[in-house]
Coordinates of C-alpha atoms and ligand atoms in Angstrom, one line a residue:
Chain A
M28 CA 79.7 22.6 -93.1
I29 CA 77.8 25.2 -91.3
R30 CA 79.1 24.3 -87.8
Y31 CA 81.4 27.3 -87.7
L32 CA 78.7 29.6 -89.0
I33 CA 76.4 28.4 -86.3
K34 CA 79.1 28.8 -83.7
N35 CA 79.9 32.4 -84.7
N36 CA 76.3 33.4 -85.0
F37 CA 75.8 32.1 -81.5
K38 CA 78.7 34.2 -80.3
I39 CA 77.3 37.3 -81.9
M40 CA 73.9 36.8 -80.2
F41 CA 75.3 35.9 -76.9
R42 CA 77.8 38.7 -76.8
N43 CA 74.9 41.2 -77.2
G44 CA 74.5 42.6 -73.7
I45 CA 71.0 43.8 -74.5
N46 CA 69.9 40.2 -75.2
L47 CA 71.2 39.0 -71.9
I48 CA 69.4 41.8 -70.1
I49 CA 66.2 41.1 -71.9
Y50 CA 66.2 37.3 -71.6
I51 CA 67.8 36.8 -68.2
I52 CA 66.9 39.8 -66.1
G53 CA 63.6 40.6 -67.9
P54 CA 61.6 37.5 -66.9
V55 CA 62.9 37.6 -63.3
I56 CA 62.0 41.2 -62.7
I57 CA 58.6 41.0 -64.4
S58 CA 57.8 37.8 -62.5
A59 CA 58.8 39.4 -59.2
V60 CA 56.7 42.5 -59.8
L61 CA 53.6 40.7 -61.0
A62 CA 53.9 38.0 -58.4
S63 CA 53.8 40.5 -55.6
A64 CA 51.2 42.7 -57.2
F65 CA 48.7 39.9 -57.7
S66 CA 49.5 37.7 -54.8
A67 CA 46.3 38.8 -53.1
L68 CA 44.2 37.6 -56.0
F69 CA 45.7 34.2 -56.0
E70 CA 45.4 33.8 -52.3
S71 CA 41.7 34.6 -52.3
Y72 CA 41.3 32.0 -54.9
E73 CA 43.1 29.4 -53.0
S74 CA 41.1 29.9 -49.8
V75 CA 37.7 29.1 -51.5
G76 CA 35.8 27.0 -49.0
D77 CA 33.0 24.5 -49.5
F78 CA 30.1 25.7 -51.6
K79 CA 26.8 24.8 -53.1
A80 CA 26.2 23.9 -56.7
G81 CA 23.1 23.2 -58.6
Y82 CA 22.3 20.7 -61.3
S83 CA 19.5 19.8 -63.5
I84 CA 19.1 16.7 -65.6
E85 CA 16.8 15.8 -68.5
E86 CA 14.5 12.8 -68.1
D87 CA 16.1 10.8 -70.9
S88 CA 19.7 11.6 -70.0
E89 CA 22.1 8.7 -70.1
L90 CA 23.9 10.3 -67.3
I91 CA 21.3 9.6 -64.6
P92 CA 23.1 6.5 -63.2
Y93 CA 26.2 8.6 -62.6
I94 CA 24.6 11.5 -60.7
D95 CA 24.9 9.8 -57.3
I96 CA 28.6 9.1 -57.8
L97 CA 29.1 12.7 -58.8
K98 CA 27.3 13.9 -55.7
D99 CA 29.6 11.7 -53.5
I100 CA 32.7 12.9 -55.2
G101 CA 31.5 16.5 -54.9
E102 CA 30.9 16.1 -51.3
E103 CA 34.3 14.7 -50.7
N104 CA 35.7 17.8 -52.3
G105 CA 33.5 20.3 -50.6
V106 CA 31.0 20.8 -53.5
Y107 CA 27.4 20.1 -52.5
F108 CA 25.0 19.4 -55.3
T109 CA 21.3 20.1 -55.2
E110 CA 18.9 19.3 -58.0
Y111 CA 16.8 22.0 -59.7
D112 CA 14.4 22.1 -62.6
P113 CA 16.0 22.0 -66.1
G114 CA 16.3 25.5 -67.7
T115 CA 16.6 27.3 -64.4
A116 CA 20.4 27.6 -64.2
E117 CA 20.7 31.3 -64.1
E118 CA 17.9 32.0 -61.7
S119 CA 18.9 29.2 -59.4
I120 CA 22.4 30.5 -59.1
R121 CA 21.0 34.0 -58.3
D122 CA 18.2 32.9 -56.0
H123 CA 20.0 30.2 -54.1
D124 CA 23.5 31.7 -53.9
L125 CA 25.1 28.8 -55.8
G126 CA 28.8 28.6 -56.7
G127 CA 27.8 27.2 -60.1
F128 CA 25.3 25.1 -62.0
V129 CA 25.6 22.0 -64.1
E130 CA 23.0 21.2 -66.7
F131 CA 23.0 17.6 -67.9
G132 CA 21.7 16.9 -71.3
K133 CA 21.2 13.6 -73.0
D134 CA 24.9 12.7 -73.0
S135 CA 26.6 16.0 -72.3
Y136 CA 26.7 18.7 -69.7
T137 CA 27.1 22.4 -69.5
V138 CA 28.6 24.3 -66.6
Y139 CA 27.2 27.7 -65.7
K140 CA 29.5 30.0 -63.8
S141 CA 28.6 33.2 -62.0
E142 CA 30.5 36.5 -62.2
D143 CA 30.4 36.7 -58.4
A144 CA 31.9 33.2 -57.9
K145 CA 34.5 32.8 -60.6
S146 CA 36.7 30.6 -58.4
E147 CA 33.9 28.3 -57.5
G148 CA 33.0 28.2 -61.1
A149 CA 36.5 27.2 -62.1
I150 CA 36.6 24.5 -59.4
L151 CA 33.2 23.2 -60.5
N152 CA 34.4 23.2 -64.1
Y153 CA 37.5 21.3 -63.2
L154 CA 35.6 18.8 -61.1
M155 CA 33.2 18.1 -64.0
S156 CA 35.8 17.7 -66.6
T157 CA 37.9 15.4 -64.5
F158 CA 34.8 13.4 -63.6
F159 CA 33.7 13.1 -67.2
T160 CA 37.1 12.1 -68.5
A161 CA 37.2 9.4 -65.9
M162 CA 33.7 8.3 -66.7
I163 CA 34.5 8.0 -70.4
S164 CA 37.7 6.2 -70.0
G165 CA 37.1 4.0 -66.9
D166 CA 34.6 1.4 -66.0
V167 CA 31.8 2.6 -63.9
E168 CA 32.8 0.9 -60.7
N169 CA 36.2 2.6 -60.7
I170 CA 35.1 6.1 -61.3
D171 CA 35.1 7.1 -57.7
I172 CA 38.7 5.9 -57.4
H173 CA 39.8 8.0 -60.3
V174 CA 38.4 11.2 -58.9
E175 CA 38.7 10.4 -55.3
H176 CA 40.8 13.6 -54.8
P177 CA 40.3 15.7 -57.8
D178 CA 43.2 17.9 -57.9
Y179 CA 41.1 20.8 -58.9
A180 CA 42.8 23.2 -56.6
P181 CA 45.1 25.0 -58.8
A182 CA 47.1 25.4 -55.6
I183 CA 49.4 27.7 -57.5
D184 CA 50.5 30.9 -55.9
S185 CA 51.2 34.0 -57.8
T186 CA 55.0 33.5 -57.6
D187 CA 54.9 30.1 -59.3
Y188 CA 52.3 31.4 -61.8
Y189 CA 54.1 34.5 -63.0
G190 CA 57.6 32.9 -62.5
I191 CA 56.6 30.3 -65.1
I192 CA 54.4 32.3 -67.4
Y193 CA 57.1 34.9 -68.1
I194 CA 59.6 32.3 -69.1
V195 CA 57.0 31.2 -71.7
Y196 CA 56.3 34.8 -72.8
F197 CA 59.9 35.7 -73.3
G198 CA 60.4 32.4 -75.1
W199 CA 57.7 33.3 -77.6
L200 CA 59.5 36.6 -78.2
A201 CA 62.7 34.7 -79.2
I202 CA 63.1 36.7 -82.4
V203 CA 64.2 39.8 -80.5
C204 CA 67.4 37.9 -79.6
A205 CA 68.2 37.7 -83.3
A206 CA 67.7 41.4 -84.0
G207 CA 71.3 42.3 -83.5
L208 CA 72.7 39.6 -85.7
L209 CA 70.1 40.0 -88.5
S210 CA 70.2 43.8 -88.7
N211 CA 74.0 43.7 -88.7
E212 CA 73.9 41.1 -91.5
Q213 CA 71.6 43.2 -93.5
K214 CA 73.5 46.4 -92.9
H215 CA 76.8 44.9 -94.0
R216 CA 75.2 42.8 -96.7
I217 CA 76.8 39.7 -95.2
P218 CA 74.3 37.3 -96.9
E219 CA 76.0 38.1 -100.2
R220 CA 79.1 36.4 -98.9
L221 CA 77.0 33.4 -97.9
H222 CA 75.4 33.3 -101.3
V223 CA 78.7 33.6 -103.2
S224 CA 79.9 30.5 -101.2
N225 CA 76.9 28.6 -102.5
L226 CA 75.3 28.0 -99.1
S227 CA 71.8 26.7 -99.6
A228 CA 68.7 28.6 -98.3
F229 CA 68.2 25.7 -95.9
Q230 CA 71.7 26.0 -94.5
I231 CA 71.4 29.7 -94.1
Y232 CA 68.1 29.2 -92.3
M233 CA 69.5 26.6 -90.0
S234 CA 72.6 28.8 -89.3
R235 CA 70.2 31.3 -87.8
L236 CA 67.6 29.1 -86.2
I237 CA 70.0 26.9 -84.3
P238 CA 72.0 29.6 -82.6
L239 CA 68.8 31.6 -81.9
V240 CA 67.2 28.7 -80.2
C241 CA 70.4 28.0 -78.2
S242 CA 70.9 31.5 -77.0
V243 CA 67.2 32.0 -76.0
A244 CA 67.1 28.6 -74.3
L245 CA 70.3 29.2 -72.5
S246 CA 69.3 32.7 -71.3
L247 CA 65.9 31.6 -70.2
G248 CA 67.4 28.6 -68.5
I249 CA 69.5 31.0 -66.5
A250 CA 66.4 33.1 -65.9
A251 CA 64.5 30.1 -64.7
V252 CA 67.2 29.1 -62.3
L253 CA 67.3 32.7 -61.0
N254 CA 63.6 32.6 -60.6
S255 CA 63.8 29.4 -58.5
V256 CA 66.6 30.6 -56.4
L257 CA 65.6 34.2 -55.9
L258 CA 61.8 34.0 -56.0
G259 CA 61.3 30.4 -55.1
V260 CA 59.4 29.4 -58.2
H261 CA 58.7 25.7 -58.4
W262 CA 58.7 23.7 -61.6
G263 CA 56.8 20.4 -61.1
N264 CA 58.6 18.2 -63.7
I265 CA 61.8 19.8 -64.8
L266 CA 62.4 17.5 -67.7
L267 CA 59.0 17.7 -69.2
S268 CA 58.8 21.5 -68.5
S269 CA 62.1 22.0 -70.3
V270 CA 60.9 20.1 -73.3
I271 CA 57.8 22.2 -73.4
V272 CA 59.8 25.5 -73.2
L273 CA 62.4 24.3 -75.7
V274 CA 59.7 23.4 -78.3
L275 CA 58.0 26.7 -77.9
I276 CA 61.3 28.5 -78.3
I277 CA 61.9 26.6 -81.6
A278 CA 58.4 27.5 -82.8
A279 CA 58.8 31.2 -81.8
S280 CA 62.2 31.4 -83.5
S281 CA 61.0 29.9 -86.7
F282 CA 57.9 32.1 -86.6
G283 CA 60.1 35.2 -86.1
L284 CA 62.5 34.2 -88.9
M285 CA 59.6 33.6 -91.2
L286 CA 58.3 37.1 -90.5
Y287 CA 61.8 38.4 -91.2
E288 CA 62.0 36.5 -94.5
F289 CA 58.6 37.8 -95.5
T290 CA 59.0 41.4 -94.6
G291 CA 62.7 41.7 -95.2
S292 CA 62.9 44.1 -92.3
M293 CA 63.9 43.3 -88.7
V294 CA 61.9 46.2 -87.3
A295 CA 58.7 45.0 -89.1
A296 CA 59.3 41.4 -88.0
I297 CA 59.7 42.4 -84.4
F298 CA 56.8 44.7 -84.5
I299 CA 54.5 42.1 -86.0
A300 CA 55.8 39.4 -83.7
F301 CA 55.3 41.6 -80.7
A302 CA 51.8 42.5 -81.6
L303 CA 50.7 39.0 -82.2
I304 CA 52.4 37.5 -79.2
W305 CA 51.1 40.2 -76.9
S306 CA 47.5 39.4 -78.1
M307 CA 48.1 35.7 -77.7
G308 CA 49.4 36.3 -74.2
F309 CA 46.5 38.6 -73.4
I310 CA 44.1 35.8 -74.2
G311 CA 46.3 33.0 -73.0
G312 CA 47.0 34.0 -69.5
T313 CA 50.2 36.0 -69.6
F314 CA 48.9 39.1 -68.0
E315 CA 45.7 38.1 -66.4
S316 CA 45.8 34.6 -65.0
Y317 CA 44.0 32.2 -67.3
I318 CA 42.4 30.8 -64.2
M319 CA 40.5 34.0 -63.5
S320 CA 40.1 35.1 -67.1
S321 CA 36.5 35.2 -68.2
L322 CA 37.4 34.9 -71.9
P323 CA 35.8 31.9 -73.6
E324 CA 37.6 28.6 -73.2
G325 CA 37.5 27.9 -76.9
L326 CA 39.3 31.2 -77.6
K327 CA 42.0 30.5 -75.1
H328 CA 42.5 27.0 -76.6
L329 CA 43.3 28.6 -79.9
M330 CA 46.3 30.3 -78.4
P331 CA 49.4 28.1 -78.5
I332 CA 50.7 30.1 -75.5
Y333 CA 47.8 29.0 -73.4
H334 CA 48.7 25.3 -73.8
A335 CA 52.2 26.0 -72.6
N336 CA 51.1 28.2 -69.8
R337 CA 48.5 25.8 -68.5
S338 CA 50.6 22.6 -68.9
L339 CA 53.6 24.2 -67.1
V340 CA 51.4 25.7 -64.3
E341 CA 49.6 22.4 -63.8
L342 CA 52.9 20.5 -63.8
S343 CA 54.0 22.8 -61.1
S344 CA 50.9 22.7 -59.0
M345 CA 49.9 19.1 -59.4
G346 CA 52.7 17.3 -61.1
K347 CA 50.7 16.4 -64.2
S348 CA 48.6 18.0 -66.9
D349 CA 46.4 17.1 -69.8
Y350 CA 47.9 19.9 -71.8
V351 CA 51.4 18.5 -72.0
I352 CA 50.7 16.8 -75.4
S353 CA 49.2 19.9 -77.0
A354 CA 51.8 22.1 -75.5
I355 CA 54.4 20.1 -77.4
T356 CA 52.7 19.2 -80.6
I357 CA 51.2 22.6 -81.5
P358 CA 54.5 24.4 -81.4
A359 CA 56.2 21.5 -83.2
V360 CA 53.7 21.9 -86.0
I361 CA 54.2 25.7 -86.0
A362 CA 58.0 25.2 -86.2
L363 CA 57.7 22.8 -89.2
V364 CA 55.3 25.0 -91.1
C365 CA 57.2 28.2 -90.5
S366 CA 60.5 26.6 -91.4
G367 CA 59.1 25.2 -94.6
L368 CA 57.6 28.6 -95.6
T369 CA 60.8 30.5 -94.8
V370 CA 63.1 28.2 -96.7
G371 CA 60.7 28.0 -99.6
T372 CA 60.4 31.8 -99.8
A373 CA 64.2 32.2 -99.6
C374 CA 64.7 29.7 -102.4
I375 CA 62.2 31.6 -104.6
K376 CA 63.7 35.0 -103.8
R377 CA 67.1 33.7 -104.8
R378 CA 66.0 32.2 -108.1
V379 CA 64.4 35.5 -109.3
R380 CA 67.1 37.8 -108.0
Chain B
M26 CA 96.5 32.2 -122.8
E27 CA 93.6 30.3 -121.5
T28 CA 90.4 32.2 -120.7
I29 CA 89.2 31.8 -117.1
L30 CA 86.1 34.0 -117.2
K31 CA 84.0 35.4 -119.9
T32 CA 80.9 37.5 -119.9
V33 CA 78.6 37.1 -122.9
D34 CA 76.3 40.0 -123.7
L35 CA 75.8 40.7 -120.0
T36 CA 73.0 43.1 -119.5
K37 CA 71.2 44.6 -116.5
K38 CA 68.5 47.2 -116.4
Y39 CA 67.1 49.0 -113.4
D40 CA 63.8 50.7 -114.0
N41 CA 64.4 50.8 -117.8
R42 CA 67.8 52.3 -117.3
T43 CA 70.5 50.0 -118.7
V44 CA 73.2 49.9 -116.1
V45 CA 75.2 47.2 -117.7
D46 CA 74.9 47.1 -121.5
N47 CA 75.8 44.1 -123.5
L48 CA 79.1 43.6 -121.8
N49 CA 81.6 41.2 -123.2
L50 CA 84.7 40.8 -121.1
E51 CA 87.3 38.1 -121.4
I52 CA 89.7 37.5 -118.5
K53 CA 92.7 35.3 -119.1
K54 CA 94.2 33.0 -116.6
G55 CA 97.0 34.6 -114.7
E56 CA 96.3 38.2 -115.4
I57 CA 95.4 41.2 -113.3
F58 CA 92.5 42.6 -115.1
G59 CA 91.5 46.2 -114.3
L60 CA 88.0 47.4 -114.7
L61 CA 88.3 51.2 -114.6
G62 CA 85.3 53.5 -114.5
P63 CA 83.7 56.4 -112.8
N64 CA 81.2 56.0 -110.0
G65 CA 78.0 54.5 -111.3
A66 CA 79.6 53.1 -114.4
G67 CA 78.2 49.7 -113.5
K68 CA 81.3 48.0 -112.2
S69 CA 79.8 46.6 -109.0
T70 CA 76.7 45.5 -110.8
T71 CA 78.9 43.6 -113.3
M72 CA 80.8 42.0 -110.5
N73 CA 77.6 41.0 -108.7
M74 CA 76.4 39.3 -111.9
I75 CA 79.6 37.5 -112.2
C76 CA 79.3 36.3 -108.7
N77 CA 75.7 35.2 -109.2
L78 CA 74.4 37.7 -106.7
I79 CA 72.2 39.4 -109.3
K80 CA 70.5 37.7 -112.2
P81 CA 71.4 39.3 -115.5
D82 CA 68.4 40.4 -117.6
F83 CA 70.3 39.0 -120.5
G84 CA 73.5 37.3 -121.2
S85 CA 75.6 34.8 -119.2
V86 CA 78.9 34.3 -117.4
E87 CA 81.2 31.5 -118.4
F88 CA 83.6 30.5 -115.7
M89 CA 86.3 27.9 -116.4
G90 CA 84.5 27.0 -119.5
M91 CA 81.1 26.4 -117.9
D92 CA 77.9 28.4 -117.5
F93 CA 78.5 29.7 -113.9
R94 CA 74.9 30.1 -113.0
K95 CA 74.1 26.5 -113.9
N96 CA 77.3 25.1 -112.3
K97 CA 77.4 27.0 -109.1
N98 CA 77.9 24.0 -106.9
K99 CA 81.0 22.9 -108.8
L100 CA 82.6 26.3 -109.3
S101 CA 81.8 28.6 -106.4
D102 CA 84.8 27.5 -104.3
K103 CA 87.1 28.6 -107.1
L104 CA 86.0 32.2 -106.7
G105 CA 86.9 34.7 -104.1
Y106 CA 84.8 37.9 -103.9
I107 CA 85.8 40.9 -102.0
P108 CA 82.8 43.2 -102.0
Q109 CA 83.0 46.9 -102.2
H110 CA 81.3 47.3 -98.8
L111 CA 82.7 45.9 -95.6
A112 CA 80.9 42.6 -95.2
I113 CA 82.3 41.7 -91.8
H114 CA 80.8 41.3 -88.3
G115 CA 81.9 44.0 -85.9
N116 CA 81.0 41.8 -82.9
L117 CA 83.3 39.0 -84.0
K118 CA 87.1 39.1 -83.5
A119 CA 89.3 39.2 -86.6
W120 CA 90.1 35.5 -86.5
E121 CA 86.4 34.6 -86.0
N122 CA 85.4 36.6 -89.0
V123 CA 87.9 34.8 -91.1
E124 CA 86.9 31.5 -89.6
L125 CA 83.2 32.1 -90.4
F126 CA 83.7 33.0 -94.0
T127 CA 86.5 30.5 -94.8
S128 CA 84.5 27.6 -93.3
L129 CA 81.7 28.2 -95.8
Y130 CA 83.9 26.5 -98.3
G131 CA 83.9 23.2 -96.3
I132 CA 87.3 23.8 -94.7
K133 CA 87.5 22.6 -91.1
G134 CA 89.5 21.5 -88.2
A135 CA 93.3 22.0 -88.3
E136 CA 93.2 22.9 -91.9
L137 CA 90.8 25.8 -91.1
K138 CA 93.1 26.9 -88.3
S139 CA 96.1 27.2 -90.5
R140 CA 94.1 28.9 -93.2
I141 CA 93.0 31.5 -90.7
D142 CA 96.6 32.1 -89.6
E143 CA 97.6 32.4 -93.2
S144 CA 94.9 34.8 -94.2
L145 CA 95.5 37.1 -91.2
E146 CA 99.2 37.0 -91.8
Y147 CA 98.6 37.8 -95.5
V148 CA 96.7 41.0 -94.7
G149 CA 99.0 41.9 -91.8
L150 CA 96.5 41.5 -89.0
S151 CA 98.0 38.6 -87.1
E152 CA 98.8 40.7 -84.1
R153 CA 95.2 42.0 -83.9
R154 CA 93.6 38.6 -84.5
N155 CA 91.9 38.7 -81.1
D156 CA 90.5 42.2 -81.4
Y157 CA 86.9 42.8 -82.3
A158 CA 86.5 44.0 -85.9
K159 CA 84.4 47.0 -84.7
T160 CA 87.5 48.4 -83.0
F161 CA 89.5 48.4 -86.3
S162 CA 90.4 51.5 -88.4
G163 CA 89.0 51.8 -91.9
G164 CA 92.1 50.4 -93.4
M165 CA 92.2 47.4 -91.1
K166 CA 88.6 46.6 -91.8
R167 CA 89.4 46.7 -95.6
R168 CA 92.2 44.3 -95.0
L169 CA 90.0 42.0 -92.9
N170 CA 87.4 42.2 -95.6
I171 CA 90.0 40.8 -98.0
A172 CA 91.2 38.1 -95.5
C173 CA 87.6 36.8 -95.3
A174 CA 87.6 36.0 -99.0
I175 CA 90.9 34.3 -99.7
G176 CA 91.2 31.6 -97.1
H177 CA 89.8 28.9 -99.5
H178 CA 92.6 29.6 -102.1
P179 CA 90.3 30.7 -105.0
E180 CA 91.7 30.7 -108.5
L181 CA 89.9 33.9 -109.4
I182 CA 89.8 36.8 -106.9
I183 CA 87.5 39.7 -107.5
F184 CA 88.4 42.9 -105.7
D185 CA 85.7 45.5 -106.0
E186 CA 87.2 48.9 -105.1
P187 CA 89.2 47.5 -102.2
T188 CA 91.0 50.8 -101.5
V189 CA 88.1 53.2 -101.2
G190 CA 88.5 55.6 -98.3
I191 CA 91.7 54.4 -96.7
D192 CA 95.2 55.8 -96.0
P193 CA 98.0 55.6 -98.6
Q194 CA 99.9 53.0 -96.5
S195 CA 97.0 50.6 -96.3
R196 CA 96.4 51.2 -100.0
N197 CA 100.0 50.4 -101.0
F198 CA 99.9 47.3 -98.8
I199 CA 96.7 46.1 -100.4
L200 CA 98.1 46.7 -103.9
E201 CA 101.3 44.8 -103.0
K202 CA 99.2 41.9 -101.7
I203 CA 97.2 41.7 -104.9
R204 CA 100.4 41.4 -106.9
E205 CA 101.6 38.8 -104.5
S206 CA 98.4 36.7 -104.9
N207 CA 98.8 37.0 -108.6
K208 CA 102.4 35.8 -108.5
N209 CA 101.2 32.8 -106.4
G210 CA 98.9 31.9 -109.3
A211 CA 95.6 33.6 -108.7
T212 CA 93.8 35.5 -111.5
V213 CA 92.6 38.9 -110.3
I214 CA 89.8 41.2 -111.4
Y215 CA 90.3 44.6 -110.0
T216 CA 87.8 47.4 -110.2
S217 CA 88.5 50.9 -109.3
H218 CA 88.1 54.5 -110.2
Y219 CA 91.7 55.4 -109.3
M220 CA 93.7 55.4 -112.5
E221 CA 97.1 55.2 -110.8
E222 CA 96.3 52.1 -109.0
V223 CA 95.0 50.3 -112.1
E224 CA 98.0 51.5 -114.0
A225 CA 100.3 50.3 -111.4
I226 CA 99.1 46.7 -111.0
C227 CA 97.0 45.7 -113.9
T228 CA 98.2 43.8 -116.9
R229 CA 95.2 44.7 -118.9
I230 CA 92.6 47.4 -118.4
A231 CA 89.0 48.0 -119.6
I232 CA 87.5 51.4 -119.3
M233 CA 83.8 51.3 -118.5
D234 CA 81.3 54.1 -118.6
N235 CA 77.5 54.0 -118.6
G236 CA 77.5 50.2 -118.6
K237 CA 79.7 49.8 -121.6
V238 CA 83.4 49.1 -122.2
I239 CA 84.6 52.1 -124.2
A240 CA 88.2 51.0 -124.5
S241 CA 90.4 48.2 -123.4
G242 CA 94.0 47.0 -123.6
T243 CA 97.3 47.6 -121.8
S244 CA 97.9 51.0 -120.4
E245 CA 100.2 51.7 -123.3
E246 CA 97.6 50.8 -125.8
L247 CA 95.0 52.9 -124.1
K248 CA 97.3 55.9 -124.1
K249 CA 98.0 55.5 -127.8
L250 CA 94.3 55.9 -128.4
V251 CA 94.6 59.5 -127.3
S252 CA 98.1 60.6 -128.2
D253 CA 101.1 59.3 -130.0
D254 CA 103.4 60.5 -127.3
T255 CA 102.5 57.9 -124.6
N256 CA 105.2 59.2 -122.2
S257 CA 103.7 62.6 -121.9
I258 CA 100.2 61.7 -121.0
T259 CA 98.7 59.9 -118.0
L260 CA 96.0 57.3 -117.9
E261 CA 94.0 59.9 -116.1
E262 CA 94.0 62.0 -119.2
V263 CA 93.0 59.1 -121.3
F264 CA 90.2 58.3 -118.9
L265 CA 88.9 61.9 -118.9
T266 CA 89.2 62.2 -122.7
L267 CA 87.2 59.0 -123.1
T268 CA 84.6 59.4 -120.4
G269 CA 84.1 63.1 -120.7
K270 CA 84.6 65.7 -117.9
K271 CA 81.0 65.8 -116.8
L272 CA 80.5 65.4 -113.1
R273 CA 79.4 62.0 -111.8
D274 CA 77.6 61.3 -108.5
M275 CA 74.9 63.8 -109.1
Ligands
ADP12 N1 69.5 47.8 -106.9 C1 69.6 48.8 -107.7 N2 68.4 49.5 -108.1 C2 68.5 50.6 -108.9 N3 69.6 51.1 -109.4 C3 70.8 50.5 -109.1 C4 70.8 49.3 -108.2 N4 72.1 49.0 -108.1 C5 72.8 49.9 -108.8 N5 72.0 50.8 -109.4 C6 72.5 51.8 -110.3 O1 73.3 51.3 -111.3 C7 74.3 52.1 -111.6 C8 75.6 51.4 -111.5 O2 75.9 51.1 -110.2 P1 77.2 50.3 -109.7 O3 77.3 49.1 -110.5 O4 77.2 50.2 -108.3 O5 78.4 51.3 -110.2 P2 79.9 51.3 -109.8 O6 80.2 50.1 -109.0 O7 80.6 51.4 -111.1 O8 80.1 52.6 -109.1 C9 74.3 53.3 -110.6 O9 73.7 54.4 -111.3 C10 73.4 52.8 -109.6 O10 72.6 53.9 -109.0
MG13 MG1 81.0 49.9 -107.2

């Protein structure tokens, strides 16, 4: 029943020249600019050579049997471990010019990084988490096989990084693409016609959500192709990456439509969405690469955009990522919750009007 | 004659000001019912309550013998509503606008196509079907506004001031079309503050002011209220006598 409504809403969005400029040209230009501006940063990160790392271990630690394996794996990957006394992480890093320090507790570990060796710290962190994951999941004998070549090197250059990250960022700003349609609807009081025809709140919602997702996905699809062709951006796994981007566009669209339903104003909805998504991007690696960012990991993990950024970047650089699942499920949950709240609010508004 | 729509004690207040006051209208099947009143009389508010767009503070609307609010699902496709404002998309072509709004009533495929042709033909926009609505003149937009509300063949059509701000040709055309719809079987509610129009097309007229109907009947009957010599006075004089000469829109 709402097929034609969806089709025409899509036409309205897609005919809006500003949308096309924002969603197709925008990511390409910003990616190009940032990629060249920050290429030096990424290169220096890539060329990190071998380095020394310190570790300490408590006497009763359950991890003692694994230390030798870890040392071997470290050596294979250019990280040379030396033991120091427990509780001396900071001074050891300072005094011995270490790239980082790992403190083993009873059954856990803490990685210390230094401001002067952020890249080394990131590599050490990656090595440790890969090693630990392998240790927990695999049997002891096979550990060295699992992490024989830890793909820590986020061998991602600035072009790939920003080429991918800005598709994500614009995807999160999906609601902007609906601005023309929704403000026109409001100005000409078109929803009245929809209500007179007895369309349900759910149908009206879907008639906005579906074309919004389609237009943003289509525009960003074109932008992604342009990014690949013009800038040479690589996407590791096109199918999986597409799914991740699509789900986040759905989440962003339903989030934006929810803000619109709550505020009743397109300007307010866009303003709030912009502020929130900018902050999320700020923490989650949109502007400063999340690899370099010194913000706490926990905080980054709270940002849905970080999961998308990281999974897509890792898919590009190493063909797989532990963040794929969260990059899909978090936005899926957001989409469901926001959709429910939007339709619910619309129903209530209608009943009291 | 059979009653198609009835308002029962319909009342709406905005900030303690009663905009529609205990309104009891009864519209018979097959008539062109004119609701005449100055700006701000409460005509649009009444129409919006009839269409379930605004909830009355009190009272109800009976449509085809049923409480409309409670039977929206069953009845909404029997109603066509042409709002006072232009509820069309400038960035859609004429035919796409008609398609969008006609499809809301579950019409699809080939049937939808023929309804689009028919509606555009009806308002004389067939030749401009592929032009964007934003390129239309005021009169053409008014006509498109009508075309968007009739494709589902409603039994009752509400025209809320459909001739505001347009040239005499478009106005005559629209009035002619309303008559035509009526001949084809549709009941019409027509609101306006133009006396001549209402007099020209309506079979029965109610004069509304300050949310109340102050007089109703055929134009002859209304004239009799003011003068015995019905030939020498116009409906305008009746209107001014009944509503007073105080300026509105202040
Ligand atoms: N949403 C609203 N809030 C407050 N006042 C309103 C609202 N809608 C209409 N009114 C007031 O109600 C009165 C009747 O308006 P309306 O029904 O549009 O009159 P008409 O259609 O006869 O010109 C006007 O004085 C108008 O200002
Ligand atoms: Mg009005």
